[in-house]
Each structure stands twice: as C-alpha cells, then as structure tokens.
Coordinates of C-alpha atoms and ligand atoms in Angstrom, one line a residue:
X1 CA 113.9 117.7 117.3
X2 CA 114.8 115.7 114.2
X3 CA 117.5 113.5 113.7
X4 CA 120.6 114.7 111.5
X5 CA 121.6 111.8 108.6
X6 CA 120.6 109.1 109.9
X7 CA 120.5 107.3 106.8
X8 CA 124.0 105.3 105.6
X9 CA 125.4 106.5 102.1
X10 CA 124.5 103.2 100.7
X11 CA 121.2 104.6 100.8
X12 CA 121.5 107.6 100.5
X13 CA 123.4 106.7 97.2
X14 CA 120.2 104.9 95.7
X15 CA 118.4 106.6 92.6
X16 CA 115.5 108.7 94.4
X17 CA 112.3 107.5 94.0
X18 CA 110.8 109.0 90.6
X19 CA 107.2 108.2 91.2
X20 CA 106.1 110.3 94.6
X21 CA 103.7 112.2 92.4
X22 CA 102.6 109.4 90.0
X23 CA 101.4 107.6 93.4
X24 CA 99.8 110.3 94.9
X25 CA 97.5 110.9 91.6
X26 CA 96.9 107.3 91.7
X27 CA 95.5 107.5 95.7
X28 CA 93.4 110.8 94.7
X29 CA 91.7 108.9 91.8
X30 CA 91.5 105.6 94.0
X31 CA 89.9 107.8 96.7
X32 CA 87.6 109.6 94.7
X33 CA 86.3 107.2 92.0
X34 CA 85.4 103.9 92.8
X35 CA 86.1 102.6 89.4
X36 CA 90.5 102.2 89.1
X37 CA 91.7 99.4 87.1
X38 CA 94.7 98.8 88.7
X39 CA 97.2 96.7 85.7
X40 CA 100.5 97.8 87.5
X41 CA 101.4 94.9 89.9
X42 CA 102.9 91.7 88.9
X43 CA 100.8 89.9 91.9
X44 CA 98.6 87.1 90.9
X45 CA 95.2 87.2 91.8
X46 CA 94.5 83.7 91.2
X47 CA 94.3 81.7 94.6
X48 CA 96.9 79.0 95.4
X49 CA 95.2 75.3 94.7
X50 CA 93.1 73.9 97.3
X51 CA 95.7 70.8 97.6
X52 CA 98.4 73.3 98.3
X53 CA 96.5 74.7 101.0
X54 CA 95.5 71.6 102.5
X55 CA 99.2 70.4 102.4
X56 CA 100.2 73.6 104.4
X57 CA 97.2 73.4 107.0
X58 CA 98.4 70.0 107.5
X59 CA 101.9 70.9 108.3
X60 CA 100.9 73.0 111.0
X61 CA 100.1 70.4 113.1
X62 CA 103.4 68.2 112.7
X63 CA 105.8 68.3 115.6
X64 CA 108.9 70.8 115.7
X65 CA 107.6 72.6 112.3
X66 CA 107.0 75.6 114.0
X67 CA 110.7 75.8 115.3
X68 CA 114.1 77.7 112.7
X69 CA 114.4 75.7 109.8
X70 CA 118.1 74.4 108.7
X71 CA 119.3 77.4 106.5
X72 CA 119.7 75.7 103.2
X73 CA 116.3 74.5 103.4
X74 CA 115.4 70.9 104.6
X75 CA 116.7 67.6 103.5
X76 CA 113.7 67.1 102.0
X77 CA 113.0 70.4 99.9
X78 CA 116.7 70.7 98.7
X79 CA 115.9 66.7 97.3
X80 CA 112.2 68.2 95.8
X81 CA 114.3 71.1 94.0
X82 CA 116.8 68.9 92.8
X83 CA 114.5 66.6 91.6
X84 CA 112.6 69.2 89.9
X85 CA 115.5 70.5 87.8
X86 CA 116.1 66.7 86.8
X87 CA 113.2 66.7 85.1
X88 CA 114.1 69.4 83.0
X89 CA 117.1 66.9 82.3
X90 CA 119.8 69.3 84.8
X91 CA 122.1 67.5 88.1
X92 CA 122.1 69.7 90.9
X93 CA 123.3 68.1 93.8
X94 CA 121.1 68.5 96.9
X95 CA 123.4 68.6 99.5
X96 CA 125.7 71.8 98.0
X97 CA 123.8 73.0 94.9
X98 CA 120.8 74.4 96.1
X99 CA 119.8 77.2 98.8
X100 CA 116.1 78.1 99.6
X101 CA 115.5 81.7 99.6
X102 CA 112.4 83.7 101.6
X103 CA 111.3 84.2 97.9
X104 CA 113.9 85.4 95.1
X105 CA 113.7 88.8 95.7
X106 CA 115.6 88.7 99.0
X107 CA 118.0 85.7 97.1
X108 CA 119.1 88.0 94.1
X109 CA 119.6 91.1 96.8
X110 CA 121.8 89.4 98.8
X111 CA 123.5 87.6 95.9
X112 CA 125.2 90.7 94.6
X113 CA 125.7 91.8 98.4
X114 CA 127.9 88.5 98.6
X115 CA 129.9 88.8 95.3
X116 CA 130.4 92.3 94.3
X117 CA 133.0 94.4 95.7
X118 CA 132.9 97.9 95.4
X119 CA 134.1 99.6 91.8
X120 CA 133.4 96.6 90.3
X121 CA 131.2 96.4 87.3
X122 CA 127.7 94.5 87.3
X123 CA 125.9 93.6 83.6
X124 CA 122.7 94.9 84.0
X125 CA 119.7 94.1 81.8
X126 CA 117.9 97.3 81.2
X127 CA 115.1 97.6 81.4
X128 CA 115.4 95.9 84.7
X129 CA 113.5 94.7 87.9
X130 CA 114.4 97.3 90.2
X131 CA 116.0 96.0 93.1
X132 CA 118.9 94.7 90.9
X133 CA 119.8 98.4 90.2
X134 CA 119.5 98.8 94.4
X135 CA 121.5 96.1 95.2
X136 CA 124.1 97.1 92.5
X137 CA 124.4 100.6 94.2
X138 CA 124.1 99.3 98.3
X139 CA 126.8 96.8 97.4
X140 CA 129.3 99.8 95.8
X141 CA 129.0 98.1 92.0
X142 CA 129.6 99.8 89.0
X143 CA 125.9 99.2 87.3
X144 CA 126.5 98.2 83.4
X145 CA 123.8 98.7 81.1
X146 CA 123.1 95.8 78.5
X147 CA 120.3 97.5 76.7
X148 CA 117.5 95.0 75.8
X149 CA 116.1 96.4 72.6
X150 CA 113.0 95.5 70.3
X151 CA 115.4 95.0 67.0
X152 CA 117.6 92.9 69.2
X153 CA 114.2 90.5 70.2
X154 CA 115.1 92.1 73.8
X155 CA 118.2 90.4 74.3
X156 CA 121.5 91.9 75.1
X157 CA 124.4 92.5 72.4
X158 CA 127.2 90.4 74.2
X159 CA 129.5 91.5 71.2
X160 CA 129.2 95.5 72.1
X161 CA 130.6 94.5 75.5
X162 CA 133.9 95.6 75.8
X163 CA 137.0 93.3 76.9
X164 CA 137.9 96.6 78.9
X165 CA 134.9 96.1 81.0
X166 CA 134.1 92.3 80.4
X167 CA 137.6 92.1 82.5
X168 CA 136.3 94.2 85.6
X169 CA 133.0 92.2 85.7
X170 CA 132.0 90.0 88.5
X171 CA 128.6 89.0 87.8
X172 CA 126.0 89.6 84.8
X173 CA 122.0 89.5 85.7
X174 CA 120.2 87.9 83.2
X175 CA 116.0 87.9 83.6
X176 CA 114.3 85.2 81.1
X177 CA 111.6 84.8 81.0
X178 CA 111.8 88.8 81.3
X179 CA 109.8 91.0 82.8
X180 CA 109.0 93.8 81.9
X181 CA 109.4 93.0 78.1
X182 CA 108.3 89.2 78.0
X183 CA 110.4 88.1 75.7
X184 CA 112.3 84.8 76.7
X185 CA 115.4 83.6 75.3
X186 CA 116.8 81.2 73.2
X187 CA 119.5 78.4 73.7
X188 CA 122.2 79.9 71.5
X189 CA 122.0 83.3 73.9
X190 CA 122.6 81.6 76.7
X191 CA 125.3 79.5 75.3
X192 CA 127.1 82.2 74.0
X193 CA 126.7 83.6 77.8
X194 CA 128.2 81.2 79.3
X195 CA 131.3 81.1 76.6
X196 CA 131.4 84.9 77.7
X197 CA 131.3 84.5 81.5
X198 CA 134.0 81.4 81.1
X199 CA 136.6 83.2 79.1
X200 CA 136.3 86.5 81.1
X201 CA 135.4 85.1 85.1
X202 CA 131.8 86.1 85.5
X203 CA 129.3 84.7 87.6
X204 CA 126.1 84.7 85.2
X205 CA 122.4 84.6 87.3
X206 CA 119.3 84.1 86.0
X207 CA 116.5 85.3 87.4
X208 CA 114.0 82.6 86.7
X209 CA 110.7 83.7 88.4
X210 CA 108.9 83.2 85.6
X211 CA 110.2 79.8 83.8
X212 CA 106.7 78.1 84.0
X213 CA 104.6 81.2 82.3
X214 CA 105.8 80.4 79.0
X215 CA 103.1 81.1 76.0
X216 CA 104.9 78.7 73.2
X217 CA 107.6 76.7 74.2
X218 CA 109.1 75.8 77.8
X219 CA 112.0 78.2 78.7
X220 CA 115.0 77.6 79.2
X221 CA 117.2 77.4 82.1
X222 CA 121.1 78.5 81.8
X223 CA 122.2 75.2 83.7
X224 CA 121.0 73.1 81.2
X225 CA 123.7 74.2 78.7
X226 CA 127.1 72.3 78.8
X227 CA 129.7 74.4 81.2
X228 CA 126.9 76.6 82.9
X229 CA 127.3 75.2 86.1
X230 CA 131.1 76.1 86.1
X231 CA 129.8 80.2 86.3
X232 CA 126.0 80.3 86.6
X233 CA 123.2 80.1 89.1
X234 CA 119.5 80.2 88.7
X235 CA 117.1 81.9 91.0
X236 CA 113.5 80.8 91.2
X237 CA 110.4 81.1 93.2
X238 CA 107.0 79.7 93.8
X239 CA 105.3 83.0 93.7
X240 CA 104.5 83.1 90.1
X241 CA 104.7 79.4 89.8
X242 CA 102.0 78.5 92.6
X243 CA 100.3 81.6 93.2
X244 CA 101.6 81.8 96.8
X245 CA 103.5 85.0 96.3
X246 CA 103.1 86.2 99.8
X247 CA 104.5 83.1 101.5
X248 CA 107.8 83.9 100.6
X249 CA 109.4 80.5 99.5
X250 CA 112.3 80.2 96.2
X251 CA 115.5 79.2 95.8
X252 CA 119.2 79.4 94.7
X253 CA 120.8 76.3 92.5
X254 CA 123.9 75.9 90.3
X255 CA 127.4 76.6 90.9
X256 CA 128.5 75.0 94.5
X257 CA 130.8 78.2 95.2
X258 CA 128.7 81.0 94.6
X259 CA 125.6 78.9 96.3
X260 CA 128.0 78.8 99.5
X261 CA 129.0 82.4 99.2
X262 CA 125.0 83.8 99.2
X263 CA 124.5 80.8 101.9
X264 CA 126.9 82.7 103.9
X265 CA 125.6 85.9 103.4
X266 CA 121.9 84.9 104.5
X267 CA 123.2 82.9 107.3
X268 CA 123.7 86.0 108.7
X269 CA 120.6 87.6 107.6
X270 CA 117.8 85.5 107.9
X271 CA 117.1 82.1 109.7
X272 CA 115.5 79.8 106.4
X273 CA 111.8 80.0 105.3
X274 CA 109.0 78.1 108.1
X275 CA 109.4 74.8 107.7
X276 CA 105.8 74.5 106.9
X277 CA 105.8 76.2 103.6
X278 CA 109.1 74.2 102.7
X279 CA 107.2 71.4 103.3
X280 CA 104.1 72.4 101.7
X281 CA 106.0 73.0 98.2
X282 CA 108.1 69.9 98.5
X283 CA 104.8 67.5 98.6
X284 CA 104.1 69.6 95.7
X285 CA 106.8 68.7 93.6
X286 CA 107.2 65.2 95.3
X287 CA 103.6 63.6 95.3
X288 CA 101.1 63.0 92.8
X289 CA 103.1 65.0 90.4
X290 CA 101.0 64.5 87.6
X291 CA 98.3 67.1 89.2
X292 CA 100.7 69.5 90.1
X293 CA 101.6 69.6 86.7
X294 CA 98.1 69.8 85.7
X295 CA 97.9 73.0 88.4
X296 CA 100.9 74.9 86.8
X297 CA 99.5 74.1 83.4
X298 CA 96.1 75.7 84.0
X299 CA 97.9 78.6 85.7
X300 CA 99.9 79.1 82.1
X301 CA 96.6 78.5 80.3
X302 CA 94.7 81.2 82.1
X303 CA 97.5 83.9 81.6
X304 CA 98.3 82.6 77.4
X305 CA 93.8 83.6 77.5
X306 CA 94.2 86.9 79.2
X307 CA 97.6 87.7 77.2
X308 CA 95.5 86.8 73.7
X309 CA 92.4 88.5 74.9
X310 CA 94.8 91.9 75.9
X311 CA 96.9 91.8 72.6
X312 CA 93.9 91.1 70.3
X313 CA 92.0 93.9 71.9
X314 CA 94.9 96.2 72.2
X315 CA 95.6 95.7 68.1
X316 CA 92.0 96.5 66.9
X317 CA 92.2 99.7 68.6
X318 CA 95.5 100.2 66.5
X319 CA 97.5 99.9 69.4
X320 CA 101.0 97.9 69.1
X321 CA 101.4 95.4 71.7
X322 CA 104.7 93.2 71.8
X323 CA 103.4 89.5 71.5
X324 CA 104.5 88.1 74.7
X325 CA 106.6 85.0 74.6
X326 CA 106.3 84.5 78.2
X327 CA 105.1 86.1 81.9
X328 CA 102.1 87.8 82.8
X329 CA 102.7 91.2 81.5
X330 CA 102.2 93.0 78.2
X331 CA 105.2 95.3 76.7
X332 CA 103.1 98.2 75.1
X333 CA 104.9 100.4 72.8
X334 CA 103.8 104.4 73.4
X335 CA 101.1 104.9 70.5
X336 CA 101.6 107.9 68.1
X337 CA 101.9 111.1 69.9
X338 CA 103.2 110.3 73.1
X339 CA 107.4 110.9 73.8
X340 CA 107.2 109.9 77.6
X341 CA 105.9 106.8 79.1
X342 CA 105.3 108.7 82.4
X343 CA 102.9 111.1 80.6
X344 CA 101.0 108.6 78.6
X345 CA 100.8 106.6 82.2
X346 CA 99.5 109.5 83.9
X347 CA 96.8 110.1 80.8
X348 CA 95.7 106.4 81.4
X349 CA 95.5 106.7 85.3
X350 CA 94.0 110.5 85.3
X351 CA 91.5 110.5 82.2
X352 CA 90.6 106.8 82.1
X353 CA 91.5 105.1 85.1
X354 CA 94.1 102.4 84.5
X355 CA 96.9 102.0 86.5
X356 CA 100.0 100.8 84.5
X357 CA 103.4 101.1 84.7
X358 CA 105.7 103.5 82.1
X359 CA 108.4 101.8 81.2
X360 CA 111.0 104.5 82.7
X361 CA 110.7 103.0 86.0
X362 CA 112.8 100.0 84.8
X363 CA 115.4 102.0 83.4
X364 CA 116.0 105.0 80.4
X365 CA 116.0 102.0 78.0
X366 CA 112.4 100.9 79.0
X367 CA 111.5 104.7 77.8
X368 CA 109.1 104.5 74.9
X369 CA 106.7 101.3 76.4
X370 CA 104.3 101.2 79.3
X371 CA 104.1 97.7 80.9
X372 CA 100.4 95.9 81.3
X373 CA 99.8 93.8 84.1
X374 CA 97.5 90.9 83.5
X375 CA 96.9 89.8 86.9
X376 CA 93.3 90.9 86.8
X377 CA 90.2 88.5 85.3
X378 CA 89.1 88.6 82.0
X379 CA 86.2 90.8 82.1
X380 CA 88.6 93.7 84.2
X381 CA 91.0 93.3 80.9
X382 CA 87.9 93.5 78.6
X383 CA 86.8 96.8 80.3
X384 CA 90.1 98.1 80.0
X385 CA 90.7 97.6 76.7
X386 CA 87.3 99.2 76.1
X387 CA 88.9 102.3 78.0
X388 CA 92.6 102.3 76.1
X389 CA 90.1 102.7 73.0
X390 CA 89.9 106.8 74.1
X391 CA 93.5 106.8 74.3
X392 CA 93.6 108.1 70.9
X393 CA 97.0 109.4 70.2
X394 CA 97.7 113.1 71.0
Ligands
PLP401 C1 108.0 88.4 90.7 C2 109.5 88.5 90.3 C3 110.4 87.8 91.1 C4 110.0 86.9 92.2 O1 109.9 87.5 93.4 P1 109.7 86.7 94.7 O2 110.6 87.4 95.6 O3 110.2 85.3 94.4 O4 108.3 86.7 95.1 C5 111.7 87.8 90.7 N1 112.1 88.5 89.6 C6 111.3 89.1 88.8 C7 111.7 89.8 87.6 C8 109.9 89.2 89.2 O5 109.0 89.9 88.4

C-alpha cells in the first residue's frame, strides 16, 4: 500500500525541484568517469586551523559541556559576538541583542517563520539563496522580487518599489556580500534601506555569511548605519568565516524585538548549538586575537588567488566573468550562443566535465549566468579553465 497525501500544503506548495535530471546526468558522469570537476558547492575545502581544532578537542573534556546549552547561546559566546561587532565600531548588547543559530541557514528559515503572516509580502533578492524562497512559501508570504541586475552593480532598485506593496511588507532579505553574484554593497544602499524599512515598518535582514570574504574593501554590515538597529538584523555564521561549515554554529544580532521573536520560535525548535563548538568559536574571537585575524586573513587571501587565477583564465579564453567584489564564487555571464543557463550547464557537466551551477536555480533573474564555485585548489581551477577553453560558443 502507499500512503495518500501525506505531505502538508506548505510543502506541497514549494516550487518543484527543477534539477532531477541535471543530477542524475551529473551521477552518470561521476559514475562513469573518474575525472568530474565538481565547482557547484559553496563548501570550503580548506580545513579549519589546527588552533581551532585544538580548542574544540579541549572542550570535550570540560565538565557539563556535553549537556543542552542555554538557548541564546552562552554567557560567554553572546559576550565574544558582541565583542566582535564592536570591533567593527557596532553596540549590541549581549544579554538581548544576539541569538546563536545551529548555523544561519536554520536562523534565516525560521526568521521569516516567526515574522511573516500569511498574504503578506516578502522583498526578495533575486537571484536568491534558495531556502529564502522556501521559507517565504512554508510561512504563506507573498515572495517579492527585487531584481538584482548587472547595470544596477546587482543591487536592488528601492525606488521601483511601490508604496502599494512597500505598505504590505513585513520583512526585506538582503544578501551582501551576495552570493551567487558577488557583488557587495555600498554604504549609501544600505542607508537608503534603512530610511525605506523606517518610513514603511519593515524588518530589514542581512544575510551576512560572507562578510569576511571580501576581495577590496571590508563589507559592510547594515547595523553600523545610524537607525539600523530600530528595523534590522544581521545573520552570520562561522562556516565561511572558519571553515567549519559542518559544525553548524552562527548567529542572530540587532534589533532586541525581532531577536526575541526568532528566539521564541527556535525555542521551540531546537535546543542551542553543543556547548563545545560555542566554546570553541568564542576562544576564537576572545584569545590571542591577533592570530585569529591572521587565520581569517589567509582564508580571504587564498580565495582573492583562486578568484584572480579563475577570472584571468576565464578572460583569455574570451569568456566574461563578473569581477567578484566578494565570496567564493564567480558570476559567469553565458558566452555567445547559449540562451539558457541550464543548457550551457549541462554542455559543461556532459562534454567537459564541470559541475557548475546555471544561474536559474536562484531565480528567473539569475537566467543568463552560470555560478563558479571556487572551493576547489588552484591546480583543479587551472585544469578547469583549460576545459571551459572547448566551450566555444555554439
Ligand atoms: C553559505 C551560506 C550561508 C551560511 O550557511 P550556514 O547555515 O551558516 O552554514 C548563508 N547564506 C548564504 C547566502 C550562503 O551562501
């Protein structure tokens, strides 16, 4: 027998998944050649430092860590965050301006599951990360698109918003540094976002994941601008930042009320990230900061080399790859030839064995780019770029 719809409408109300076939080509070429270079995942391959691992082995052993964390995160790590956003010259305030997430993917889910009723309208970046869309639709949100576009430098047009729908807005996602574009973005846009999200009622959230894997100059966060922290949050993460993307550790900070609100809604959830990642990171931020710096700086270094040695390589085969400002991904325009991303994709995984991503899986405004993971060493991106050479338009 098989069960009759067992799934709830939320999900059966998400987008069906586009890439069934794409995937299955992939595992047919990854099962029959032995020679897939795979530039589709965001995941870094670079291992976490040697200090960080020590500080987590040591952890282990001290009393009670293995027991359910306090949900906002320890004393201690909630102290470490705050302190780390004072450096950047922002005041959160430990004890109700901060939440620590199981990584900012589950944070920026269940963010819009705690603010957004349903029929009202979401600003969506597009292209976008894809769960935003997901959580959008589960929570019974009107999705919004604020198209990012090349002649805009991948920022959205505020201005084109309409009061109409400004008015039924809760909450506008904002993703800089951005992936999949990386593009980052400037002081004045985020200023004139918060002026928006003040004079209309909207929570703002940036989705920070990638604030230290900046190429030219540091990014910026929204709360540093004067008002943010009257509409805005910031989520970040220690994936990107330390390499440690499968422990699962980020956080929330910035507006008390909307904190409290996702608080609640994870209270419920989950039970806080194991105390001895949370007290892993914190001695990161918290002790002989100078060489964590150095860490996170070498991290950036290694992915500015990779991103010069990808859009060098990608230009003298007269390819036209976006300069990334930021992130660990290159935004690759389709060459001549091609109209759809998946097609190109499915050129590049079939005939010369690269794995990327077409830039329809982020939504109808990525259409027209493929995104490039850099997440591999130097001499995988070298022998790609020798391969992308064949992909001579047509
Ligand atoms: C990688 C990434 C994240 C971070 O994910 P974690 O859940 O913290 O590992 C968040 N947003 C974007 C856009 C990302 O690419």
């Amino acid at each position: 027998m098989a069960l009759k719809n067992i799934k709830a409408e939320r999900l059966v109300q998400l987008p069906p998944y586009m890439f069934a076939d794409f995937d299955h080509k992939r595992d047919l070429v990854k099962a029959q050649c032995n020679d897939l270079i795979d530039l589709s995942v965001g995941d870094p391959d670079i291992p976490p430092s040697a200090r960080l691992k020590g500080y987590f082995r040591e952890a282990l052993n001290e009393p009670n860590i293995h027991r359910y964390p306090p949900y906002k995160g320890t004393r201690a790590f909630c102290r470490a965050i705050s302190g780390w956003h004072k450096q950047k010259g922002i005041s959160i305030n430990p004890d109700n301006e901060v939440w620590s997430l199981l990584g900012s993917k589950e944070g920026l889910v269940h963010l819009i599951m705690a603010l957004v009723n349903p029929g009202e309208a979401v600003l969506l970046p597009n292209p976008y990360f894809p769960c935003y869309l997901s959580a959008i639709i589960m929570a019974g949100g009107v999705p919004v698109d604020m198209p990012l576009l090349r002649e805009n430098n991948f920022l959205p047009d505020l201005k084109s918003i309409k009061p109409s729908v400004a008015k039924r807005t809760k909450l506008m996602l904002l993703n800089y540094p951005n992936n999949p574009t990386s593009a980052d973005a400037p002081r004045e846009f985020y200023e004139e976002a918060v002026r928006f999200a003040r004079k209309y009622n909207i929570v703002i959230c940036q989705d920070a994941a990638y604030s230290e894997m900046y190429f030219n100059k540091p990014a910026v966060s929204i709360l540093s601008i004067k008002g943010a922290k009257d509409v805005a949050v910031e989520m970040n993460s220690f994936s990107k930042m330390l390499n440690i993307a499968g422990w699962r550790i980020g956080w929330a900070a910035g507006n008390q009320q909307v904190i409290r609100a996702l608080g609640q809604i994870k209270m419920n959830i989950d039970s806080g990230a194991f105390l001895a990642i949370q007290r892993a990171v914190t001695r990161m931020l918290t002790e002989n900061t100078g060489q964590t710096q150095k860490e996170v700086t070498q991290i950036r270094e290694t992915y500015k080399r990779r991103q010069d040695i990808m859009v060098k390589g990608l230009t003298r085969i007269g390819l036209d790859p976006i300069v990334p400002d930021a992130t660990c991904f290159i935004w690759l325009p389709l060459p001549k030839g091609w109209k759809s991303s998946m097609e190109f994709c499915e050129y590049l995984l079939t005939k010369l064995h690269i794995h990327t991503n077409p830039g329809i899986g982020f939504g109808k405004y990525g259409e027209g780019y493929i995104r490039i993971s850099l997440t591999s060493p130097e001499s995988v991106l070298l022998q790609a770029i020798k391969r992308f050479s064949y992909a001579n338009p047509q």
